[in-house]
PDB file of C-alpha atoms and ligand atoms in Angstrom:
ATOM      1  CA  MET A 140     -27.319  23.608 133.943  1.00 50.00           C
ATOM      2  CA  ALA A 141     -29.844  21.992 131.643  1.00 52.00           C
ATOM      3  CA  THR A 142     -31.679  25.314 131.432  1.00 54.00           C
ATOM      4  CA  VAL A 143     -28.510  27.143 130.403  1.00 54.00           C
ATOM      5  CA  VAL A 144     -27.857  24.641 127.608  1.00 53.00           C
ATOM      6  CA  ALA A 145     -31.468  24.944 126.416  1.00 52.00           C
ATOM      7  CA  VAL A 146     -31.188  28.735 126.166  1.00 54.00           C
ATOM      8  CA  PHE A 147     -28.080  28.550 124.020  1.00 63.00           C
ATOM      9  CA  THR A 148     -29.492  25.941 121.684  1.00 77.00           C
ATOM     10  CA  LYS A 149     -33.003  27.357 121.384  1.00 90.00           C
ATOM     11  CA  ARG A 150     -34.534  26.155 118.170  1.00 95.00           C
ATOM     12  CA  CYS A 151     -37.866  26.292 116.428  1.00 97.00           C
ATOM     13  CA  PRO A 152     -39.919  23.529 118.105  1.00 96.00           C
ATOM     14  CA  GLY A 153     -41.760  22.822 114.844  1.00 96.00           C
ATOM     15  CA  CYS A 154     -38.872  21.784 112.612  1.00 95.00           C
ATOM     16  CA  LEU A 155     -36.200  21.482 115.340  1.00 94.00           C
ATOM     17  CA  LYS A 156     -33.759  22.985 112.833  1.00 93.00           C
ATOM     18  CA  ASN A 157     -33.981  26.746 112.577  1.00 91.00           C
ATOM     19  CA  ARG A 158     -32.712  28.771 115.496  1.00 92.00           C
ATOM     20  CA  GLY A 159     -34.921  30.966 117.624  1.00 93.00           C
ATOM     21  CA  SER A 160     -38.671  30.878 117.997  1.00 95.00           C
ATOM     22  CA  LEU A 161     -41.234  29.498 115.529  1.00 96.00           C
ATOM     23  CA  CYS A 162     -39.636  29.919 112.104  1.00 96.00           C
ATOM     24  CA  PRO A 163     -41.607  31.450 109.214  1.00 94.00           C
ATOM     25  CA  GLY A 164     -42.084  28.047 107.588  1.00 94.00           C
ATOM     26  CA  CYS A 165     -43.525  26.510 110.747  1.00 95.00           C
ATOM     27  CA  CYS A 166     -45.722  29.583 111.310  1.00 93.00           C
ATOM     28  CA  ARG A 167     -47.173  28.984 107.844  1.00 91.00           C
ATOM     29  CA  ARG A 168     -47.885  25.355 108.724  1.00 91.00           C
ATOM     30  CA  LEU A 169     -50.031  26.596 111.595  1.00 90.00           C
ATOM     31  CA  ASP A 170     -51.634  29.524 109.820  1.00 85.00           C
ATOM     32  CA  PRO A 171     -54.874  28.491 108.102  1.00 80.00           C
ATOM     33  CA  THR A 172     -54.843  31.624 105.966  1.00 74.00           C
ATOM     34  CA  ALA A 173     -51.254  31.319 104.707  1.00 72.00           C
ATOM     35  CA  ALA A 174     -50.332  30.011 101.296  1.00 64.00           C
ATOM     36  CA  GLY A 175     -49.132  26.461 101.871  1.00 62.00           C
ATOM     37  CA  GLY A 176     -50.826  26.456 105.280  1.00 60.00           C
ATOM     38  CA  PRO A 177     -53.384  23.892 106.416  1.00 60.00           C
ATOM     39  CA  GLY A 178     -56.150  25.737 104.554  1.00 57.00           C
ATOM     40  CA  GLY A 179     -59.600  26.406 105.911  1.00 61.00           C
ATOM     41  CA  SER A 180     -60.620  26.961 109.486  1.00 66.00           C
ATOM     42  CA  PHE A 181     -61.028  24.523 112.295  1.00 72.00           C
ATOM     43  CA  TYR A 182     -64.150  24.942 114.305  1.00 74.00           C
ATOM     44  CA  PHE A 183     -65.142  23.191 117.465  1.00 75.00           C
ATOM     45  CA  ALA A 184     -68.633  23.028 118.866  1.00 70.00           C
ATOM     46  CA  LEU A 185     -69.350  23.649 122.492  1.00 69.00           C
ATOM     47  CA  GLY A 186     -72.939  22.458 122.278  1.00 55.00           C
ATOM     48  CA  GLN A 187     -72.822  18.903 123.556  1.00 46.00           C
ATOM     49  CA  PRO A 188     -73.132  17.010 125.764  1.00 41.00           C
ATOM     50  CA  THR A 189     -74.868  19.003 128.513  1.00 40.00           C
ATOM     51  CA  GLY A 190     -76.935  21.297 126.302  1.00 41.00           C
ATOM     52  CA  SER A 191     -77.876  24.813 127.372  1.00 45.00           C
ATOM     53  CA  ALA A 192     -74.722  26.680 128.377  1.00 44.00           C
ATOM     54  CA  GLY A 193     -72.480  27.497 125.480  1.00 44.00           C
ATOM     55  CA  ASP A 194     -74.781  26.134 122.815  1.00 49.00           C
ATOM     56  CA  SER A 195     -74.617  29.327 120.836  1.00 58.00           C
ATOM     57  CA  VAL A 196     -70.827  29.563 120.895  1.00 70.00           C
ATOM     58  CA  ALA A 197     -68.740  28.106 118.115  1.00 72.00           C
ATOM     59  CA  GLY A 198     -65.030  28.038 118.663  1.00 85.00           C
ATOM     60  CA  VAL A 199     -62.238  28.710 116.234  1.00 88.00           C
ATOM     61  CA  ALA A 200     -58.963  26.823 116.449  1.00 90.00           C
ATOM     62  CA  LEU A 201     -55.739  27.415 114.576  1.00 90.00           C
ATOM     63  CA  SER A 202     -55.254  23.757 113.910  1.00 88.00           C
ATOM     64  CA  THR A 203     -56.322  20.268 114.747  1.00 88.00           C
ATOM     65  CA  TYR A 204     -54.272  18.570 117.435  1.00 91.00           C
ATOM     66  CA  GLU A 205     -51.946  16.359 115.453  1.00 91.00           C
ATOM     67  CA  GLU A 206     -48.270  15.521 115.630  1.00 94.00           C
ATOM     68  CA  PHE A 207     -46.920  18.845 114.397  1.00 95.00           C
ATOM     69  CA  SER A 208     -49.204  21.177 116.352  1.00 95.00           C
ATOM     70  CA  GLU A 209     -48.828  19.002 119.445  1.00 96.00           C
ATOM     71  CA  ARG A 210     -45.038  19.282 119.326  1.00 96.00           C
ATOM     72  CA  VAL A 211     -45.216  23.061 119.061  1.00 97.00           C
ATOM     73  CA  ILE A 212     -47.885  23.492 121.740  1.00 97.00           C
ATOM     74  CA  VAL A 213     -46.181  21.143 124.191  1.00 96.00           C
ATOM     75  CA  ALA A 214     -42.980  23.175 123.807  1.00 96.00           C
ATOM     76  CA  ALA A 215     -44.927  26.384 124.380  1.00 96.00           C
ATOM     77  CA  LYS A 216     -46.422  24.920 127.549  1.00 94.00           C
ATOM     78  CA  ASN A 217     -43.071  23.738 128.811  1.00 93.00           C
ATOM     79  CA  GLY A 218     -40.912  26.793 129.016  1.00 94.00           C
ATOM     80  CA  ARG A 219     -41.014  28.226 125.507  1.00 96.00           C
ATOM     81  CA  THR A 220     -42.902  31.405 126.286  1.00 96.00           C
ATOM     82  CA  ASP A 221     -41.457  32.902 123.083  1.00 96.00           C
ATOM     83  CA  VAL A 222     -43.314  30.230 121.112  1.00 97.00           C
ATOM     84  CA  LEU A 223     -46.474  30.849 123.142  1.00 97.00           C
ATOM     85  CA  ALA A 224     -46.330  34.511 122.134  1.00 97.00           C
ATOM     86  CA  ASP A 225     -45.895  33.529 118.469  1.00 97.00           C
ATOM     87  CA  LEU A 226     -48.897  31.221 118.681  1.00 97.00           C
ATOM     88  CA  GLY A 227     -50.988  33.966 120.269  1.00 97.00           C
ATOM     89  CA  ARG A 228     -50.125  36.299 117.404  1.00 96.00           C
ATOM     90  CA  LEU A 229     -51.083  33.649 114.839  1.00 95.00           C
ATOM     91  CA  LEU A 230     -54.372  33.014 116.631  1.00 94.00           C
ATOM     92  CA  ALA A 231     -55.182  36.732 116.733  1.00 95.00           C
ATOM     93  CA  ARG A 232     -54.422  37.118 113.023  1.00 92.00           C
ATOM     94  CA  HIS A 233     -56.600  34.143 112.189  1.00 91.00           C
ATOM     95  CA  ARG A 234     -59.467  35.515 114.292  1.00 91.00           C
ATOM     96  CA  PHE A 235     -59.071  38.937 112.679  1.00 92.00           C
ATOM     97  CA  ALA A 236     -59.010  37.487 109.164  1.00 89.00           C
ATOM     98  CA  LEU A 237     -62.170  35.490 109.846  1.00 86.00           C
ATOM     99  CA  ARG A 238     -64.280  37.980 111.729  1.00 86.00           C
ATOM    100  CA  GLY A 239     -62.725  41.409 111.384  1.00 88.00           C
ATOM    101  CA  PRO A 240     -62.308  44.046 114.069  1.00 89.00           C
ATOM    102  CA  VAL A 241     -64.035  43.806 117.418  1.00 86.00           C
ATOM    103  CA  GLY A 242     -65.906  46.749 118.856  1.00 76.00           C
ATOM    104  CA  GLY A 243     -67.237  47.863 122.182  1.00 71.00           C
ATOM    105  CA  GLU A 244     -65.774  46.816 125.475  1.00 85.00           C
ATOM    106  CA  THR A 245     -63.897  43.697 124.412  1.00 92.00           C
ATOM    107  CA  VAL A 246     -61.959  41.674 126.926  1.00 95.00           C
ATOM    108  CA  VAL A 247     -59.639  38.740 126.334  1.00 97.00           C
ATOM    109  CA  SER A 248     -59.598  36.170 129.114  1.00 97.00           C
ATOM    110  CA  TRP A 249     -58.374  32.647 129.608  1.00 97.00           C
ATOM    111  CA  ILE A 250     -59.116  29.408 131.404  1.00 95.00           C
ATOM    112  CA  PRO A 251     -56.670  29.372 134.301  1.00 95.00           C
ATOM    113  CA  ALA A 252     -54.157  26.557 134.580  1.00 93.00           C
ATOM    114  CA  SER A 253     -54.272  24.419 137.675  1.00 89.00           C
ATOM    115  CA  ARG A 254     -52.235  25.584 140.614  1.00 89.00           C
ATOM    116  CA  SER A 255     -49.825  22.657 140.280  1.00 88.00           C
ATOM    117  CA  GLY A 256     -49.398  23.321 136.561  1.00 89.00           C
ATOM    118  CA  ARG A 257     -48.704  27.003 137.193  1.00 91.00           C
ATOM    119  CA  ARG A 258     -46.245  26.173 139.890  1.00 91.00           C
ATOM    120  CA  SER A 259     -44.270  23.632 137.877  1.00 92.00           C
ATOM    121  CA  ARG A 260     -44.170  25.809 134.729  1.00 93.00           C
ATOM    122  CA  GLY A 261     -43.679  29.101 136.466  1.00 94.00           C
ATOM    123  CA  TYR A 262     -46.395  30.693 134.341  1.00 95.00           C
ATOM    124  CA  ASP A 263     -49.982  30.268 133.267  1.00 96.00           C
ATOM    125  CA  GLN A 264     -49.881  29.511 129.550  1.00 96.00           C
ATOM    126  CA  GLY A 265     -53.465  30.730 129.069  1.00 97.00           C
ATOM    127  CA  GLN A 266     -52.647  34.097 130.577  1.00 97.00           C
ATOM    128  CA  LEU A 267     -49.594  34.586 128.356  1.00 98.00           C
ATOM    129  CA  LEU A 268     -51.612  33.467 125.356  1.00 98.00           C
ATOM    130  CA  ALA A 269     -54.380  35.955 126.218  1.00 98.00           C
ATOM    131  CA  ARG A 270     -51.826  38.776 126.471  1.00 98.00           C
ATOM    132  CA  SER A 271     -50.340  37.926 123.108  1.00 98.00           C
ATOM    133  CA  VAL A 272     -53.762  37.634 121.436  1.00 97.00           C
ATOM    134  CA  ALA A 273     -54.880  40.990 122.861  1.00 96.00           C
ATOM    135  CA  ALA A 274     -51.648  42.774 121.912  1.00 96.00           C
ATOM    136  CA  GLU A 275     -51.798  41.501 118.332  1.00 96.00           C
ATOM    137  CA  LEU A 276     -55.500  42.315 117.965  1.00 95.00           C
ATOM    138  CA  ASN A 277     -54.818  45.826 119.218  1.00 94.00           C
ATOM    139  CA  ARG A 278     -52.018  46.157 116.699  1.00 94.00           C
ATOM    140  CA  LEU A 279     -54.229  44.873 113.868  1.00 93.00           C
ATOM    141  CA  GLN A 280     -57.093  47.163 114.845  1.00 91.00           C
ATOM    142  CA  ARG A 281     -54.752  50.139 115.005  1.00 88.00           C
ATOM    143  CA  SER A 282     -53.313  49.429 111.587  1.00 87.00           C
ATOM    144  CA  SER A 283     -56.782  48.947 110.105  1.00 83.00           C
ATOM    145  CA  GLY A 284     -57.852  52.303 111.528  1.00 76.00           C
ATOM    146  CA  ARG A 285     -60.447  50.788 113.820  1.00 61.00           C
ATOM    147  CA  HIS A 286     -58.729  51.428 117.099  1.00 55.00           C
ATOM    148  CA  SER A 287     -60.593  54.626 117.883  1.00 49.00           C
ATOM    149  CA  ALA A 288     -63.864  52.691 117.808  1.00 45.00           C
ATOM    150  CA  VAL A 289     -62.616  50.293 120.444  1.00 45.00           C
ATOM    151  CA  GLY A 290     -62.651  51.040 124.122  1.00 44.00           C
ATOM    152  CA  LYS A 291     -64.191  53.940 125.963  1.00 44.00           C
ATOM    153  CA  GLY A 292     -62.959  56.066 128.796  1.00 42.00           C
ATOM    154  CA  PRO A 293     -59.581  55.487 130.351  1.00 40.00           C
ATOM    155  CA  ARG A 294     -59.151  52.000 128.895  1.00 47.00           C
ATOM    156  CA  GLU A 295     -57.779  51.948 125.397  1.00 61.00           C
ATOM    157  CA  GLY A 296     -58.208  49.025 123.103  1.00 83.00           C
ATOM    158  CA  ILE A 297     -58.753  45.393 123.983  1.00 92.00           C
ATOM    159  CA  ALA A 298     -57.917  44.538 127.570  1.00 93.00           C
ATOM    160  CA  VAL A 299     -56.748  41.306 129.150  1.00 96.00           C
ATOM    161  CA  CYS A 300     -58.739  40.504 132.252  1.00 95.00           C
ATOM    162  CA  ARG A 301     -58.698  37.628 134.716  1.00 95.00           C
ATOM    163  CA  LEU A 302     -62.368  36.668 134.745  1.00 96.00           C
ATOM    164  CA  PHE A 303     -62.156  33.152 136.175  1.00 96.00           C
ATOM    165  CA  THR A 304     -60.625  31.472 139.181  1.00 94.00           C
ATOM    166  CA  ARG A 305     -59.942  27.778 139.400  1.00 93.00           C
ATOM    167  CA  HIS A 306     -60.048  25.582 142.452  1.00 85.00           C
ATOM    168  CA  ASP A 307     -59.092  22.068 141.440  1.00 70.00           C
ATOM    169  CA  ARG A 308     -55.638  20.850 142.241  1.00 54.00           C
ATOM    170  CA  CYS A 309     -54.919  18.479 139.377  1.00 55.00           C
ATOM    171  CA  ARG A 310     -54.169  19.261 135.745  1.00 56.00           C
ATOM    172  CA  GLN A 311     -56.362  18.187 132.844  1.00 56.00           C
ATOM    173  CA  THR A 312     -53.330  16.339 131.471  1.00 61.00           C
ATOM    174  CA  GLY A 313     -53.321  12.753 132.672  1.00 61.00           C
ATOM    175  CA  ARG A 314     -56.976  12.702 133.637  1.00 62.00           C
ATOM    176  CA  THR A 315     -59.405  10.176 132.220  1.00 65.00           C
ATOM    177  CA  ARG A 316     -61.929  11.241 129.595  1.00 65.00           C
ATOM    178  CA  ALA A 317     -64.749  10.973 132.142  1.00 63.00           C
ATOM    179  CA  GLU A 318     -62.841  13.213 134.523  1.00 60.00           C
ATOM    180  CA  ARG A 319     -62.106  15.667 131.753  1.00 61.00           C
ATOM    181  CA  LEU A 320     -65.781  15.846 130.803  1.00 61.00           C
ATOM    182  CA  ASN A 321     -66.496  17.280 134.234  1.00 65.00           C
ATOM    183  CA  GLY A 322     -63.995  20.037 133.521  1.00 72.00           C
ATOM    184  CA  PRO A 323     -62.108  22.142 136.009  1.00 81.00           C
ATOM    185  CA  ASN A 324     -63.868  23.788 138.907  1.00 88.00           C
ATOM    186  CA  LEU A 325     -64.138  27.360 137.636  1.00 93.00           C
ATOM    187  CA  GLN A 326     -65.723  30.360 139.245  1.00 93.00           C
ATOM    188  CA  TRP A 327     -66.720  33.683 137.727  1.00 94.00           C
ATOM    189  CA  ARG A 328     -64.923  36.620 139.266  1.00 92.00           C
ATOM    190  CA  GLY A 329     -67.415  39.089 137.888  1.00 78.00           C
ATOM    191  CA  ALA A 330     -66.867  42.010 135.588  1.00 78.00           C
ATOM    192  CA  ASN A 331     -68.958  45.001 134.620  1.00 81.00           C
ATOM    193  CA  GLY A 332     -69.487  46.287 131.130  1.00 83.00           C
ATOM    194  CA  VAL A 333     -67.847  43.467 129.197  1.00 90.00           C
ATOM    195  CA  GLU A 334     -69.665  43.478 125.877  1.00 90.00           C
ATOM    196  CA  ARG A 335     -67.588  40.869 124.156  1.00 92.00           C
ATOM    197  CA  LEU A 336     -65.421  38.159 125.620  1.00 94.00           C
ATOM    198  CA  LEU A 337     -62.718  36.421 123.637  1.00 95.00           C
ATOM    199  CA  LEU A 338     -62.000  33.311 125.635  1.00 96.00           C
ATOM    200  CA  VAL A 339     -58.687  31.622 124.823  1.00 97.00           C
ATOM    201  CA  ASP A 340     -57.324  28.207 125.704  1.00 95.00           C
ATOM    202  CA  ASP A 341     -54.473  26.104 124.355  1.00 95.00           C
ATOM    203  CA  VAL A 342     -56.022  22.754 123.421  1.00 93.00           C
ATOM    204  CA  VAL A 343     -59.714  21.906 123.361  1.00 91.00           C
ATOM    205  CA  THR A 344     -60.149  18.210 124.079  1.00 89.00           C
ATOM    206  CA  THR A 345     -63.705  17.562 125.204  1.00 86.00           C
ATOM    207  CA  GLY A 346     -64.645  21.239 125.368  1.00 86.00           C
ATOM    208  CA  SER A 347     -65.694  20.895 129.008  1.00 87.00           C
ATOM    209  CA  SER A 348     -63.422  23.684 130.259  1.00 89.00           C
ATOM    210  CA  MET A 349     -64.586  26.039 127.535  1.00 91.00           C
ATOM    211  CA  ARG A 350     -68.206  25.074 128.122  1.00 89.00           C
ATOM    212  CA  SER A 351     -68.107  25.767 131.811  1.00 90.00           C
ATOM    213  CA  ALA A 352     -66.304  29.089 131.278  1.00 93.00           C
ATOM    214  CA  VAL A 353     -68.800  30.138 128.602  1.00 92.00           C
ATOM    215  CA  GLY A 354     -71.696  29.171 130.875  1.00 91.00           C
ATOM    216  CA  LEU A 355     -70.253  31.254 133.707  1.00 93.00           C
ATOM    217  CA  ALA A 356     -69.713  34.263 131.445  1.00 93.00           C
ATOM    218  CA  GLU A 357     -73.254  33.963 130.093  1.00 90.00           C
ATOM    219  CA  GLY A 358     -74.522  33.784 133.654  1.00 91.00           C
ATOM    220  CA  GLY A 359     -72.420  36.860 134.402  1.00 92.00           C
ATOM    221  CA  GLY A 360     -74.279  38.778 131.712  1.00 92.00           C
ATOM    222  CA  VAL A 361     -71.689  38.899 128.913  1.00 92.00           C
ATOM    223  CA  PRO A 362     -73.775  39.211 125.735  1.00 91.00           C
ATOM    224  CA  SER A 363     -71.192  38.135 123.183  1.00 90.00           C
ATOM    225  CA  ILE A 364     -68.647  35.354 123.631  1.00 92.00           C
ATOM    226  CA  GLU A 365     -66.130  33.848 121.242  1.00 92.00           C
ATOM    227  CA  ALA A 366     -63.961  30.828 122.003  1.00 93.00           C
ATOM    228  CA  LEU A 367     -60.461  30.664 120.508  1.00 94.00           C
ATOM    229  CA  ALA A 368     -58.006  27.805 120.824  1.00 94.00           C
ATOM    230  CA  LEU A 369     -54.642  26.861 119.412  1.00 94.00           C
ATOM    231  CA  ALA A 370     -55.826  23.376 118.542  1.00 92.00           C
ATOM    232  CA  SER A 371     -58.843  21.159 118.869  1.00 89.00           C
ATOM    233  CA  VAL A 372     -58.805  17.387 119.203  1.00 88.00           C
ATOM    234  CA  ARG A 373     -60.859  15.604 116.603  1.00 76.00           C
TER     235      ARG A 373
HETATM  236 ZN1   ZN B 481     -39.494  25.689 112.151  1.00 52.02          ZN
END
């Protein structure tokens, strides 16, 4: 019954006023490139504290993790898949504005949610985010006339690919900082011919999940890796 009520009163989780998904005003508040937006880009480093793996990868986030972005992201992680799709589109546009089209065999992948998180939500937010990012990047590349340069053979454009599996049973949420620093137990599933990986995640806290995923992809022979997140904790 609660679900039925929520569907009929669906509102923008940013302002809690406008009906529907993220309203244009709240999109602007999360879009670093928009007039009246937060301005500038938010980068997170994946270099410390273990050194080596991921040192060369700088991440781009839409926003810092503060009250407004937290409210929107928490909604997206708790049933608002429409908002998750909006956030993915914003992230793709921000990435495209910063770095332009991607070439070669580009794959978008994500850090898998824990099994318990997936089960209680009914979806893996990273996977939905990856799909939205890839779809919007494909759209942007098409409209900028760069689509023909992307993808070879039967695969057209930027693909979404499950490159990691995860074996821990508890979520990052609710863990101590020390536990979070160890990150989730990820494994590389292997992939051939990935020239560029766009790795997406919702919130980067310590960067441990991103670091271990980047290290695995580097070990798997991916020459170019970018990390993208909705928000990073400062
Ligand atoms: Zn709004």
